[in-house]
CSV table of C-alpha atoms and ligand atoms in Angstrom, one decimal:
chain,number,residue,atom,x,y,z
A,17,MET,CA,9.5,-63.2,38.4
A,18,THR,CA,8.9,-60.5,35.8
A,19,ILE,CA,5.3,-60.4,34.1
A,20,THR,CA,5.9,-60.5,30.4
A,21,VAL,CA,3.8,-58.7,27.9
A,22,ALA,CA,4.0,-58.1,24.4
A,23,ILE,CA,1.1,-55.7,22.7
A,24,ILE,CA,0.0,-55.9,19.0
A,25,GLY,CA,-0.3,-52.2,17.8
A,26,SER,CA,1.4,-49.8,18.9
A,27,GLY,CA,-1.8,-47.0,18.2
A,28,PRO,CA,-3.4,-45.3,20.9
A,29,ALA,CA,-5.1,-48.5,22.3
A,30,GLY,CA,-1.9,-50.3,22.8
A,31,PHE,CA,-0.2,-47.3,24.5
A,32,TYR,CA,-2.7,-46.4,26.5
A,33,THR,CA,-2.4,-50.5,27.5
A,34,ALA,CA,1.3,-50.0,27.9
A,35,SER,CA,1.1,-46.6,29.9
A,36,ALA,CA,-1.5,-48.2,32.5
A,37,LEU,CA,0.6,-51.0,33.0
A,38,LEU,CA,3.4,-49.5,33.8
A,39,ALA,CA,1.1,-47.3,36.2
A,40,THR,CA,0.8,-50.4,38.2
A,41,VAL,CA,4.1,-50.7,38.6
A,42,ALA,CA,4.8,-50.8,42.7
A,43,ASP,CA,8.6,-50.0,42.4
A,44,PRO,CA,10.0,-48.6,39.7
A,45,ASP,CA,13.6,-49.4,40.9
A,46,ASN,CA,12.4,-53.1,40.7
A,47,PRO,CA,10.0,-53.1,37.5
A,48,ASP,CA,8.3,-56.4,37.7
A,49,LEU,CA,6.9,-56.1,34.1
A,50,GLU,CA,8.7,-56.0,30.7
A,51,ILE,CA,6.2,-54.7,28.1
A,52,ASP,CA,7.1,-55.1,24.3
A,53,VAL,CA,5.2,-53.6,21.7
A,54,LEU,CA,5.0,-54.3,18.1
A,55,ASP,CA,3.5,-53.1,15.0
A,56,ARG,CA,3.8,-54.3,11.5
A,57,LEU,CA,4.7,-50.8,10.3
A,58,PRO,CA,8.2,-49.4,11.2
A,59,THR,CA,6.3,-46.1,12.1
A,60,PRO,CA,4.7,-46.3,15.4
A,61,PHE,CA,1.2,-44.4,16.6
A,62,GLY,CA,-1.1,-46.4,14.2
A,63,LEU,CA,-4.4,-43.5,13.7
A,64,ILE,CA,-2.5,-41.3,15.3
A,65,ARG,CA,-0.3,-41.6,11.8
A,66,ALA,CA,-2.5,-43.0,9.5
A,67,GLY,CA,-6.5,-42.4,10.6
A,68,VAL,CA,-6.2,-38.6,12.2
A,69,ALA,CA,-6.7,-36.2,9.7
A,70,PRO,CA,-3.4,-35.0,8.1
A,71,ASP,CA,-4.6,-31.1,9.1
A,72,HIS,CA,-5.7,-32.2,12.5
A,73,GLN,CA,-1.8,-31.9,13.6
A,74,THR,CA,-3.3,-30.5,17.2
A,75,THR,CA,-4.7,-33.8,17.5
A,76,LYS,CA,-1.5,-35.5,16.9
A,77,LYS,CA,0.6,-34.0,19.8
A,78,VAL,CA,-0.8,-37.0,22.1
A,79,ALA,CA,2.0,-39.6,20.1
A,80,LYS,CA,4.8,-37.2,22.4
A,81,LYS,CA,2.8,-38.8,25.3
A,82,PHE,CA,3.5,-42.4,23.5
A,83,GLU,CA,7.0,-41.6,23.3
A,84,GLN,CA,7.3,-41.0,27.1
A,85,THR,CA,5.8,-44.6,27.5
A,86,ALA,CA,7.9,-45.9,24.7
A,87,LEU,CA,11.2,-44.7,25.9
A,88,ARG,CA,10.5,-46.1,29.4
A,89,ASP,CA,12.9,-48.8,30.6
A,90,GLU,CA,10.6,-51.5,30.8
A,91,VAL,CA,9.2,-51.2,27.2
A,92,ARG,CA,10.3,-52.0,23.7
A,93,TYR,CA,9.1,-50.9,20.6
A,94,PHE,CA,9.6,-53.6,17.7
A,95,GLY,CA,8.4,-52.1,14.2
A,96,ASN,CA,7.8,-54.2,11.1
A,97,ILE,CA,7.1,-57.2,12.6
A,98,GLU,CA,3.8,-58.8,11.8
A,99,ILE,CA,1.9,-61.2,13.5
A,100,GLY,CA,0.5,-63.8,11.3
A,101,ARG,CA,3.6,-62.6,8.9
A,102,ASP,CA,6.9,-63.4,10.8
A,103,ILE,CA,5.4,-64.9,13.7
A,104,SER,CA,2.2,-66.3,14.9
A,105,LEU,CA,-0.3,-65.3,17.7
A,106,ASP,CA,0.3,-69.1,18.7
A,107,ASP,CA,3.8,-68.6,18.9
A,108,LEU,CA,3.9,-65.1,20.8
A,109,ARG,CA,1.3,-67.0,23.2
A,110,ALA,CA,3.9,-69.5,24.1
A,111,MET,CA,6.6,-67.0,24.5
A,112,TYR,CA,4.7,-64.0,26.9
A,113,ASP,CA,2.7,-64.4,29.8
A,114,ALA,CA,0.1,-61.9,28.5
A,115,VAL,CA,-0.8,-61.1,25.0
A,116,VAL,CA,-2.6,-57.9,24.2
A,117,ILE,CA,-4.6,-57.4,20.8
A,118,ALA,CA,-4.7,-53.6,19.7
A,119,THR,CA,-4.7,-54.2,16.4
A,120,GLY,CA,-7.8,-51.4,15.7
A,121,ALA,CA,-10.2,-51.8,12.5
A,122,PRO,CA,-8.3,-51.1,9.3
A,123,LEU,CA,-11.3,-52.4,7.4
A,124,ASP,CA,-13.7,-50.4,5.6
A,125,ARG,CA,-17.1,-51.9,6.3
A,126,GLN,CA,-19.1,-52.7,2.8
A,127,ALA,CA,-22.3,-50.4,1.6
A,128,ASN,CA,-23.5,-53.0,-0.4
A,129,LEU,CA,-24.5,-50.8,-3.3
A,130,PRO,CA,-24.8,-52.5,-6.6
A,131,GLY,CA,-22.2,-51.2,-8.9
A,132,ARG,CA,-19.5,-50.5,-5.7
A,133,ASP,CA,-17.0,-52.3,-8.3
A,134,LYS,CA,-16.8,-49.0,-10.5
A,135,LEU,CA,-13.6,-47.1,-11.3
A,136,GLY,CA,-14.2,-44.1,-8.8
A,137,VAL,CA,-15.3,-46.1,-5.6
A,138,TYR,CA,-13.3,-46.2,-2.4
A,139,GLY,CA,-13.8,-46.5,1.0
A,140,ALA,CA,-12.9,-44.6,3.8
A,141,ALA,CA,-10.0,-46.4,5.2
A,142,ALA,CA,-8.5,-46.8,1.7
A,143,PHE,CA,-9.1,-43.2,0.9
A,144,VAL,CA,-7.9,-41.9,4.2
A,145,GLY,CA,-5.2,-44.0,4.7
A,146,TRP,CA,-3.9,-42.9,0.7
A,147,TYR,CA,-3.8,-39.3,1.8
A,148,ASN,CA,-2.2,-40.2,5.3
A,149,GLY,CA,0.4,-42.2,3.3
A,150,HIS,CA,0.0,-45.6,5.2
A,151,PRO,CA,2.0,-47.7,2.8
A,152,ASP,CA,-1.2,-49.9,2.4
A,153,TRP,CA,-2.5,-47.6,0.4
A,154,VAL,CA,0.5,-45.9,-1.6
A,155,GLY,CA,-0.7,-47.3,-5.0
A,156,LEU,CA,-4.3,-45.9,-4.7
A,157,ALA,CA,-3.9,-43.2,-6.6
A,158,PRO,CA,-8.0,-42.0,-6.9
A,159,ASP,CA,-8.7,-40.7,-9.8
A,160,LEU,CA,-10.3,-37.2,-8.9
A,161,GLU,CA,-10.9,-35.8,-12.4
A,162,THR,CA,-13.5,-35.1,-11.7
A,163,GLU,CA,-16.2,-31.9,-10.6
A,164,ARG,CA,-17.9,-33.7,-8.6
A,165,VAL,CA,-17.9,-36.2,-5.3
A,166,ALA,CA,-20.3,-38.1,-3.2
A,167,VAL,CA,-19.5,-39.1,0.6
A,168,ILE,CA,-21.7,-41.3,2.2
A,169,GLY,CA,-22.0,-41.1,5.7
A,170,ASN,CA,-22.5,-38.4,8.4
A,171,GLY,CA,-19.7,-39.5,10.8
A,172,ASN,CA,-16.2,-37.2,11.2
A,173,VAL,CA,-14.4,-39.6,8.8
A,174,ALA,CA,-17.1,-38.1,6.1
A,175,LEU,CA,-16.2,-34.6,7.4
A,176,ASP,CA,-12.5,-35.3,7.0
A,177,ILE,CA,-12.6,-36.7,3.6
A,178,ALA,CA,-14.6,-33.3,2.8
A,179,ARG,CA,-12.8,-31.0,3.9
A,180,VAL,CA,-9.5,-32.3,2.4
A,181,LEU,CA,-11.1,-32.7,-0.8
A,182,VAL,CA,-11.8,-29.1,-1.1
A,183,LYS,CA,-8.6,-27.7,0.6
A,184,ASN,CA,-6.4,-25.1,-1.5
A,185,PRO,CA,-2.6,-25.9,-2.3
A,186,SER,CA,-1.4,-23.6,1.0
A,187,GLU,CA,-4.1,-24.9,3.1
A,188,LEU,CA,-2.3,-28.4,2.2
A,189,GLY,CA,0.8,-27.4,2.4
A,190,ARG,CA,0.3,-26.9,5.9
A,191,THR,CA,-0.6,-30.6,6.9
A,192,ASP,CA,1.1,-33.4,6.4
A,193,ILE,CA,-0.7,-35.0,3.9
A,194,ALA,CA,1.6,-38.1,1.8
A,195,ALA,CA,3.1,-35.9,-0.8
A,196,PRO,CA,1.3,-38.1,-3.9
A,197,ALA,CA,-2.3,-37.3,-2.5
A,198,LYS,CA,-1.3,-33.6,-2.0
A,199,ALA,CA,-0.3,-33.6,-5.8
A,200,ILE,CA,-3.8,-35.2,-7.2
A,201,ILE,CA,-5.6,-33.1,-4.8
A,202,ALA,CA,-4.4,-29.9,-5.6
A,203,LYS,CA,-4.8,-30.3,-9.7
A,204,ALA,CA,-8.3,-31.8,-9.1
A,205,PRO,CA,-11.0,-30.1,-10.7
A,206,VAL,CA,-13.3,-31.1,-7.6
A,207,ASN,CA,-15.6,-28.4,-7.0
A,208,LYS,CA,-18.4,-29.8,-5.0
A,209,VAL,CA,-19.0,-32.4,-2.4
A,210,THR,CA,-21.8,-33.5,-1.2
A,211,VAL,CA,-22.0,-35.4,2.3
A,212,PHE,CA,-25.2,-38.0,2.5
A,213,GLY,CA,-26.7,-38.8,5.6
A,214,ARG,CA,-29.7,-41.3,5.5
A,215,ARG,CA,-31.1,-40.2,8.3
A,216,GLY,CA,-31.2,-36.5,9.6
A,217,PRO,CA,-29.5,-34.2,10.9
A,218,LEU,CA,-30.0,-34.6,14.9
A,219,GLN,CA,-29.1,-37.9,14.0
A,220,ALA,CA,-25.5,-37.4,12.3
A,221,LYS,CA,-22.7,-38.8,14.5
A,222,PHE,CA,-19.8,-35.6,13.6
A,223,THR,CA,-18.9,-33.6,17.2
A,224,ASN,CA,-19.6,-30.3,17.1
A,225,VAL,CA,-15.8,-28.9,16.6
A,226,GLU,CA,-15.5,-31.0,14.0
A,227,LEU,CA,-18.6,-29.7,11.9
A,228,ARG,CA,-18.0,-26.1,12.7
A,229,GLU,CA,-14.4,-26.6,11.2
A,230,MET,CA,-16.3,-26.5,7.8
A,231,ALA,CA,-16.6,-22.6,8.6
A,232,ASP,CA,-12.9,-22.3,8.0
A,233,LEU,CA,-12.0,-23.5,4.6
A,234,GLU,CA,-10.4,-20.7,2.4
A,235,ASP,CA,-12.0,-21.9,-1.1
A,236,ALA,CA,-15.6,-23.7,-0.1
A,237,GLN,CA,-18.4,-22.7,1.4
A,238,VAL,CA,-20.9,-24.8,3.2
A,239,ILE,CA,-24.5,-26.0,1.5
A,240,THR,CA,-27.6,-26.8,3.6
A,241,LYS,CA,-30.8,-27.0,2.7
A,242,ALA,CA,-33.1,-25.1,5.2
A,243,GLU,CA,-35.9,-27.3,5.3
A,244,GLN,CA,-34.1,-30.5,6.5
A,245,LEU,CA,-33.1,-28.6,9.2
A,246,PRO,CA,-35.9,-29.0,11.6
A,247,ASP,CA,-37.6,-26.3,14.2
A,248,ALA,CA,-38.3,-28.5,16.8
A,249,LEU,CA,-35.0,-29.5,19.0
A,250,PRO,CA,-34.5,-32.6,21.3
A,251,VAL,CA,-35.6,-31.2,24.5
A,252,ALA,CA,-33.6,-34.3,26.4
A,253,ASP,CA,-30.6,-33.4,28.5
A,254,ASP,CA,-28.3,-36.7,27.6
A,255,ARG,CA,-25.0,-35.9,25.7
A,256,ASP,CA,-26.6,-36.7,22.4
A,257,ALA,CA,-29.2,-34.2,22.3
A,258,ARG,CA,-26.8,-31.5,23.4
A,259,LEU,CA,-24.4,-32.5,20.7
A,260,ALA,CA,-27.6,-32.3,18.5
A,261,ARG,CA,-28.7,-29.6,19.5
A,262,ARG,CA,-25.3,-27.6,18.9
A,263,ASN,CA,-25.0,-29.8,15.2
A,264,LEU,CA,-28.0,-28.1,14.5
A,265,ASP,CA,-26.9,-24.7,15.3
A,266,THR,CA,-24.1,-24.9,13.7
A,267,LEU,CA,-25.9,-26.0,10.0
A,268,LYS,CA,-28.8,-23.3,10.5
A,269,THR,CA,-25.1,-21.1,10.5
A,270,PHE,CA,-24.2,-22.4,7.9
A,271,ALA,CA,-27.7,-22.1,5.8
A,272,ALA,CA,-27.2,-18.2,6.6
A,273,LYS,CA,-24.0,-17.5,5.3
A,274,ALA,CA,-24.6,-20.0,2.3
A,275,GLN,CA,-24.3,-16.3,-0.4
A,276,GLU,CA,-20.5,-15.7,0.3
A,277,PRO,CA,-19.2,-16.6,-3.7
A,278,ASN,CA,-16.4,-19.5,-2.9
A,279,PRO,CA,-15.6,-21.6,-5.7
A,280,LYS,CA,-16.3,-24.9,-3.7
A,281,ARG,CA,-19.1,-26.3,-2.1
A,282,VAL,CA,-19.2,-28.9,0.2
A,283,CYS,CA,-23.2,-29.8,0.9
A,284,PHE,CA,-25.0,-31.2,3.2
A,285,GLU,CA,-27.9,-33.9,2.4
A,286,PHE,CA,-30.0,-35.4,4.3
A,287,TYR,CA,-32.4,-37.9,4.6
A,288,ALA,CA,-31.0,-39.3,1.5
A,289,GLN,CA,-30.3,-43.2,1.5
A,290,PRO,CA,-27.5,-44.6,-1.5
A,291,LEU,CA,-29.2,-47.1,-3.5
A,292,GLU,CA,-26.9,-47.5,-6.2
A,293,ILE,CA,-23.7,-46.3,-7.9
A,294,LEU,CA,-24.8,-45.6,-11.4
A,295,GLY,CA,-22.3,-45.8,-14.8
A,296,GLY,CA,-20.4,-48.2,-16.8
A,297,ASP,CA,-17.0,-49.1,-16.3
A,298,ARG,CA,-17.0,-45.8,-14.4
A,299,VAL,CA,-18.6,-43.7,-11.4
A,300,GLU,CA,-21.3,-41.7,-13.3
A,301,GLY,CA,-23.6,-40.8,-10.3
A,302,LEU,CA,-25.0,-42.2,-7.3
A,303,ARG,CA,-28.6,-43.0,-7.1
A,304,LEU,CA,-30.5,-42.2,-3.8
A,305,GLU,CA,-34.1,-42.4,-1.9
A,306,ARG,CA,-35.7,-40.3,0.3
A,307,THR,CA,-36.1,-41.1,3.3
A,308,GLU,CA,-38.1,-40.1,6.7
A,309,LEU,CA,-37.7,-41.5,10.4
A,310,ARG,CA,-39.8,-44.2,11.5
A,311,ASP,CA,-38.8,-45.2,15.5
A,312,GLY,CA,-35.2,-43.4,14.8
A,313,ARG,CA,-34.2,-45.4,11.8
A,314,ALA,CA,-34.4,-44.7,7.8
A,315,VAL,CA,-37.0,-45.8,5.6
A,316,GLY,CA,-37.4,-45.3,1.8
A,317,THR,CA,-40.4,-43.0,1.0
A,318,GLY,CA,-40.3,-44.2,-2.8
A,319,ASP,CA,-39.0,-40.5,-3.7
A,320,PHE,CA,-35.7,-41.3,-5.7
A,321,PHE,CA,-33.2,-39.0,-7.2
A,322,ASP,CA,-29.7,-39.4,-8.6
A,323,TYR,CA,-26.7,-37.7,-7.9
A,324,PRO,CA,-24.2,-36.6,-10.7
A,325,CYS,CA,-20.6,-37.6,-9.6
A,326,GLY,CA,-17.2,-39.2,-10.7
A,327,ALA,CA,-16.1,-40.8,-7.3
A,328,VAL,CA,-18.6,-41.9,-4.6
A,329,ILE,CA,-16.5,-42.6,-1.3
A,330,SER,CA,-18.2,-44.6,1.4
A,331,ALA,CA,-17.3,-43.3,5.0
A,332,ILE,CA,-19.9,-45.8,7.2
A,333,GLY,CA,-17.7,-47.2,9.4
A,334,TYR,CA,-14.9,-49.4,10.1
A,335,LYS,CA,-14.2,-53.4,11.1
A,336,SER,CA,-10.9,-55.1,12.7
A,337,GLU,CA,-9.3,-57.8,10.7
A,338,THR,CA,-9.5,-61.1,11.7
A,339,LEU,CA,-6.2,-62.8,13.1
A,340,SER,CA,-5.1,-66.1,12.9
A,341,GLY,CA,-5.5,-67.5,16.3
A,342,ALA,CA,-8.3,-65.3,17.9
A,343,PRO,CA,-11.9,-66.0,17.3
A,344,TYR,CA,-13.6,-63.2,15.5
A,345,ASP,CA,-17.0,-61.2,15.7
A,346,GLN,CA,-18.3,-61.2,12.4
A,347,ARG,CA,-21.1,-59.5,13.6
A,348,HIS,CA,-19.7,-56.6,14.9
A,349,GLY,CA,-16.6,-56.9,12.7
A,350,THR,CA,-14.4,-56.9,16.2
A,351,ILE,CA,-12.1,-59.4,17.9
A,352,ASP,CA,-14.9,-61.6,19.9
A,353,ASN,CA,-14.3,-61.2,23.6
A,354,ASP,CA,-15.4,-61.0,27.1
A,355,ASN,CA,-15.2,-57.3,28.4
A,356,GLY,CA,-11.8,-57.5,26.9
A,357,ARG,CA,-10.5,-61.1,28.0
A,358,VAL,CA,-10.3,-63.3,24.9
A,359,ALA,CA,-8.4,-66.4,26.2
A,360,GLU,CA,-6.1,-67.0,29.5
A,361,GLY,CA,-3.5,-64.4,29.2
A,362,LEU,CA,-5.1,-63.1,25.9
A,363,TYR,CA,-6.8,-59.9,25.4
A,364,VAL,CA,-8.3,-57.1,23.3
A,365,VAL,CA,-8.4,-53.5,23.7
A,366,GLY,CA,-9.7,-50.6,21.5
A,367,TRP,CA,-11.4,-50.3,18.7
A,368,ALA,CA,-10.9,-54.8,17.9
A,369,LYS,CA,-12.5,-54.8,21.7
A,370,ARG,CA,-15.9,-52.7,21.2
A,371,GLY,CA,-15.7,-51.5,17.5
A,372,PRO,CA,-15.1,-48.0,15.8
A,373,SER,CA,-16.5,-45.6,18.1
A,374,GLY,CA,-15.1,-42.6,19.9
A,375,VAL,CA,-12.2,-40.1,19.7
A,376,ILE,CA,-8.4,-40.8,20.7
A,377,SER,CA,-8.8,-40.8,24.7
A,378,SER,CA,-12.1,-43.1,24.7
A,379,ASN,CA,-9.0,-46.0,24.0
A,380,LYS,CA,-7.9,-45.1,27.6
A,381,PRO,CA,-10.2,-46.8,30.1
A,382,ASP,CA,-9.9,-50.0,27.8
A,383,GLY,CA,-6.3,-49.4,28.7
A,384,GLU,CA,-6.8,-49.3,32.0
A,385,GLN,CA,-9.2,-52.2,32.5
A,386,CYS,CA,-7.1,-54.4,30.4
A,387,ALA,CA,-3.9,-53.4,33.0
A,388,ALA,CA,-5.7,-54.3,36.1
A,389,GLN,CA,-7.0,-57.7,34.5
A,390,ILE,CA,-3.6,-58.6,34.0
A,391,ARG,CA,-2.9,-58.0,36.9
A,392,THR,CA,-5.9,-59.9,38.2
A,393,ASP,CA,-5.0,-63.0,36.0
A,394,ILE,CA,-1.5,-63.4,36.5
A,395,GLN,CA,0.2,-62.9,39.4
A,396,ALA,CA,3.8,-63.7,38.3
A,397,GLY,CA,5.4,-64.6,35.4
A,398,THR,CA,6.4,-67.8,33.7
A,399,LYS,CA,7.5,-67.1,30.1
A,400,LEU,CA,10.5,-65.8,29.1
A,401,GLY,CA,8.8,-63.2,27.1
A,402,ARG,CA,11.6,-60.1,25.1
A,403,LEU,CA,14.3,-63.4,24.9
A,404,ALA,CA,12.5,-65.7,23.3
A,405,LEU,CA,11.1,-63.0,20.8
A,406,GLN,CA,14.4,-61.8,19.8
A,407,ASN,CA,16.3,-65.4,19.6
A,408,GLN,CA,13.0,-66.2,17.2
A,409,LEU,CA,13.8,-62.8,15.3
A,410,ALA,CA,17.5,-63.5,15.2
A,411,GLY,CA,16.9,-67.2,14.0
A,412,MET,CA,14.9,-65.8,11.5
A,413,GLY,CA,17.2,-62.9,10.2
A,414,ARG,CA,14.4,-60.3,10.5
A,415,ASP,CA,15.7,-57.1,12.2
A,416,ARG,CA,12.8,-54.8,14.3
A,417,VAL,CA,12.7,-51.4,14.2
A,418,SER,CA,13.6,-50.2,17.4
A,419,TYR,CA,12.2,-47.1,18.9
A,420,ARG,CA,15.3,-45.4,18.5
A,421,ASP,CA,15.3,-46.2,14.5
A,422,TRP,CA,11.7,-44.5,14.6
A,423,THR,CA,12.9,-41.4,15.8
A,424,LYS,CA,15.9,-41.3,13.3
A,425,ILE,CA,12.6,-41.5,10.4
A,426,ASP,CA,10.5,-39.2,12.2
A,427,GLN,CA,13.8,-36.8,12.0
A,428,ALA,CA,14.1,-37.0,8.0
A,429,GLU,CA,10.1,-36.8,7.8
A,430,ILE,CA,10.6,-33.6,9.5
A,431,ASP,CA,13.9,-32.7,7.8
A,432,ASN,CA,12.4,-33.7,4.2
A,433,ALA,CA,9.1,-31.3,4.8
A,434,GLU,CA,8.9,-27.8,2.6
A,435,HIS,CA,7.9,-25.0,5.5
A,436,PRO,CA,5.0,-25.1,6.6
A,437,ALA,CA,4.1,-28.5,6.8
A,438,PRO,CA,5.5,-30.3,10.2
A,439,ARG,CA,6.6,-33.2,7.8
A,440,GLN,CA,6.9,-35.0,4.7
A,441,LYS,CA,5.7,-38.9,5.6
A,442,PHE,CA,7.5,-41.7,3.7
A,443,VAL,CA,5.1,-43.8,2.4
A,444,THR,CA,6.7,-47.2,0.9
A,445,VAL,CA,8.0,-49.5,3.7
A,446,GLN,CA,11.6,-49.7,1.5
A,447,ASP,CA,11.8,-45.6,1.9
A,448,MET,CA,11.9,-45.9,5.9
A,449,LEU,CA,14.1,-48.7,6.2
A,450,GLN,CA,16.3,-46.9,3.5
A,451,VAL,CA,16.6,-43.9,6.1
A,452,LEU,CA,17.9,-46.5,8.4
A,453,SER,CA,21.0,-48.0,5.9
A,454,ASP,CA,21.3,-44.3,5.1
A,455,VAL,CA,22.4,-42.7,8.6
A,456,GLU,CA,23.8,-46.1,9.5
A,457,ASP,CA,26.6,-45.2,6.5
A,458,ARG,CA,26.4,-40.8,7.7
A,459,TRP,CA,27.8,-42.8,10.6
A,460,ALA,CA,30.0,-45.1,9.9
A,461,ILE,CA,31.5,-42.1,7.5
A,462,GLN,CA,31.4,-40.3,10.6
A,463,ASP,CA,33.0,-42.8,13.3
A,464,LYS,CA,36.1,-43.5,10.7
A,465,LYS,CA,36.5,-39.3,10.6
A,466,ASP,CA,36.5,-39.7,14.1
A,467,ALA,CA,38.7,-42.2,14.3
B,27,NAP,P1,-19.4,-43.3,12.8
B,27,NAP,O1,-19.2,-42.2,13.4
B,27,NAP,O2,-19.5,-44.4,12.9
B,27,NAP,O3,-20.3,-42.6,11.3
B,27,NAP,C1,-20.9,-43.6,10.4
B,27,NAP,C2,-21.7,-42.9,9.7
B,27,NAP,O4,-22.3,-43.9,8.4
B,27,NAP,C3,-23.4,-42.9,10.3
B,27,NAP,O5,-24.0,-41.4,9.6
B,27,NAP,C4,-24.0,-43.9,9.6
B,27,NAP,O6,-25.3,-43.5,9.7
B,27,NAP,C5,-23.6,-44.1,8.3
B,27,NAP,N1,-23.7,-45.5,8.2
B,27,NAP,C6,-23.9,-46.3,8.2
B,27,NAP,N2,-23.9,-47.6,7.6
B,27,NAP,C7,-24.6,-46.8,6.7
B,27,NAP,C8,-25.3,-47.4,5.5
B,27,NAP,N3,-25.8,-48.8,5.1
B,27,NAP,N4,-25.3,-46.4,4.7
B,27,NAP,C9,-25.3,-45.2,4.7
B,27,NAP,N5,-25.1,-45.2,5.8
B,27,NAP,C10,-24.3,-45.7,6.4
B,27,NAP,O7,-18.3,-43.2,12.2
B,27,NAP,P2,-16.6,-42.8,11.4
B,27,NAP,O8,-17.0,-41.3,10.7
B,27,NAP,O9,-15.9,-43.8,10.6
B,27,NAP,O10,-15.8,-42.9,12.6
B,27,NAP,C11,-15.4,-43.7,13.7
B,27,NAP,C12,-15.0,-42.8,14.7
B,27,NAP,O11,-13.6,-42.3,14.4
B,27,NAP,C13,-16.0,-42.4,15.0
B,27,NAP,O12,-16.4,-42.4,16.8
B,27,NAP,C14,-15.4,-40.9,15.0
B,27,NAP,O13,-16.5,-40.1,16.3
B,27,NAP,C15,-13.9,-41.2,15.2
B,27,NAP,N6,-13.1,-40.0,14.5
B,27,NAP,C16,-13.1,-38.7,15.5
B,27,NAP,C17,-12.3,-38.2,14.6
B,27,NAP,C18,-12.3,-36.6,15.6
B,27,NAP,O14,-12.4,-36.9,16.8
B,27,NAP,N7,-11.6,-35.6,15.0
B,27,NAP,C19,-12.0,-37.8,13.1
B,27,NAP,C20,-12.4,-39.4,12.4
B,27,NAP,C21,-12.6,-39.9,13.0
B,27,NAP,P3,-26.6,-44.1,10.7
B,27,NAP,O15,-26.1,-43.1,12.4
B,27,NAP,O16,-27.9,-43.8,10.5
B,27,NAP,O17,-26.1,-45.4,11.2
């Protein structure tokens, strides 16, 4: 009998798993699999939509591949259905032979800095979610009425935030940044964003393509401190050493070009460990301590300095949400698992499994491993799957957003965009769902005309 699989989360990890499962179907004319991909938002693709920077449209093209998976006969999309709100994980497990958790890592790891509750302090998950139009963060409306911003962290997320903050209206206009974020950033007086790393340039986590991109900013120059860029290069030939060498080269190129007269600056400050957020109710600065490296770790030198600023954005990594019915690993901020297996018929993939690391395609091997585990563990299906879910949702009077529905929302966003922006995102669930009723009304009118 057909093996029924529910995948919770329609981001890269979820879709790579669905695609890997489809690849295990021996006879496409008689598939022995049924796959339902659930998402709490009406819109699919998780991080592709809400995490990848709005100016990285090429990266977002992978959604077209996920669409091919979503449109396969074996697959259904259940948007706007939240596990824990509409249906429990236990109920879902009772309905499906296999349940795969692919919910990512949508929460900020907290920097436990005194003063972190002040107005003007934001976590990257919230800030990135806000500029990418995630409905959870539409109300964030950060106060960027300041000339100086501090970004804590030396990963790609820190670079994304710094870059977006100094883009001019014309650069922002070529992206799919959410309209409220574009309005605030475009009129913000921000002219200096400093990216603080607690270790050195050779230990930075950002990748080289992303670092080099900083040179393309139209209104901003990149400032580095020559004394923080070591002469000695790592000699090892592993991936990390190669990346470190390339990053150092790039940072030195910035140093050589730093005289160009641009109104805005992105500054890299290494060997600087944040200690405290200063100010009254509002942020007025960041206190830091100089560090030196001992055995690769940042150790304070007792030399302190303050960076005056009106906003602090902490980009020091993410963690997963807890999911009632699944064990949680507090230390790593992930769903507790044994190489992807959580319990009988319950699996986890992507960042919820291994933490927030790697690029989009790093989730592919997870999906392949999970598909192989499901095939090994489950020889034949015994559970009703989709029919049971549909019955339960119908009993609750709850409509899912189908993939076809999403294509209508997608088209409306594309139609609403002002050239050359690729789309104008709806930023509330209500507005997304409104499109579907508007389209249905239009169709009903058309149907009457046709009759
Ligand atoms: P990340 O790459 O893990 O970087 C986190 C940074 O925060 C590190 O520099 C880390 O420093 C620092 N940090 C951690 N705890 C800290 C503390 N208490 N105080 C000061 N600094 C602290 O994480 P991310 O930037 O959030 O990115 C997550 C993943 O998404 C990464 O794999 C990233 O490459 C990926 N991503 C990729 C792209 C892209 O390809 N364009 C864009 C965005 C994100 P230490 O090294 O010293 O711990």
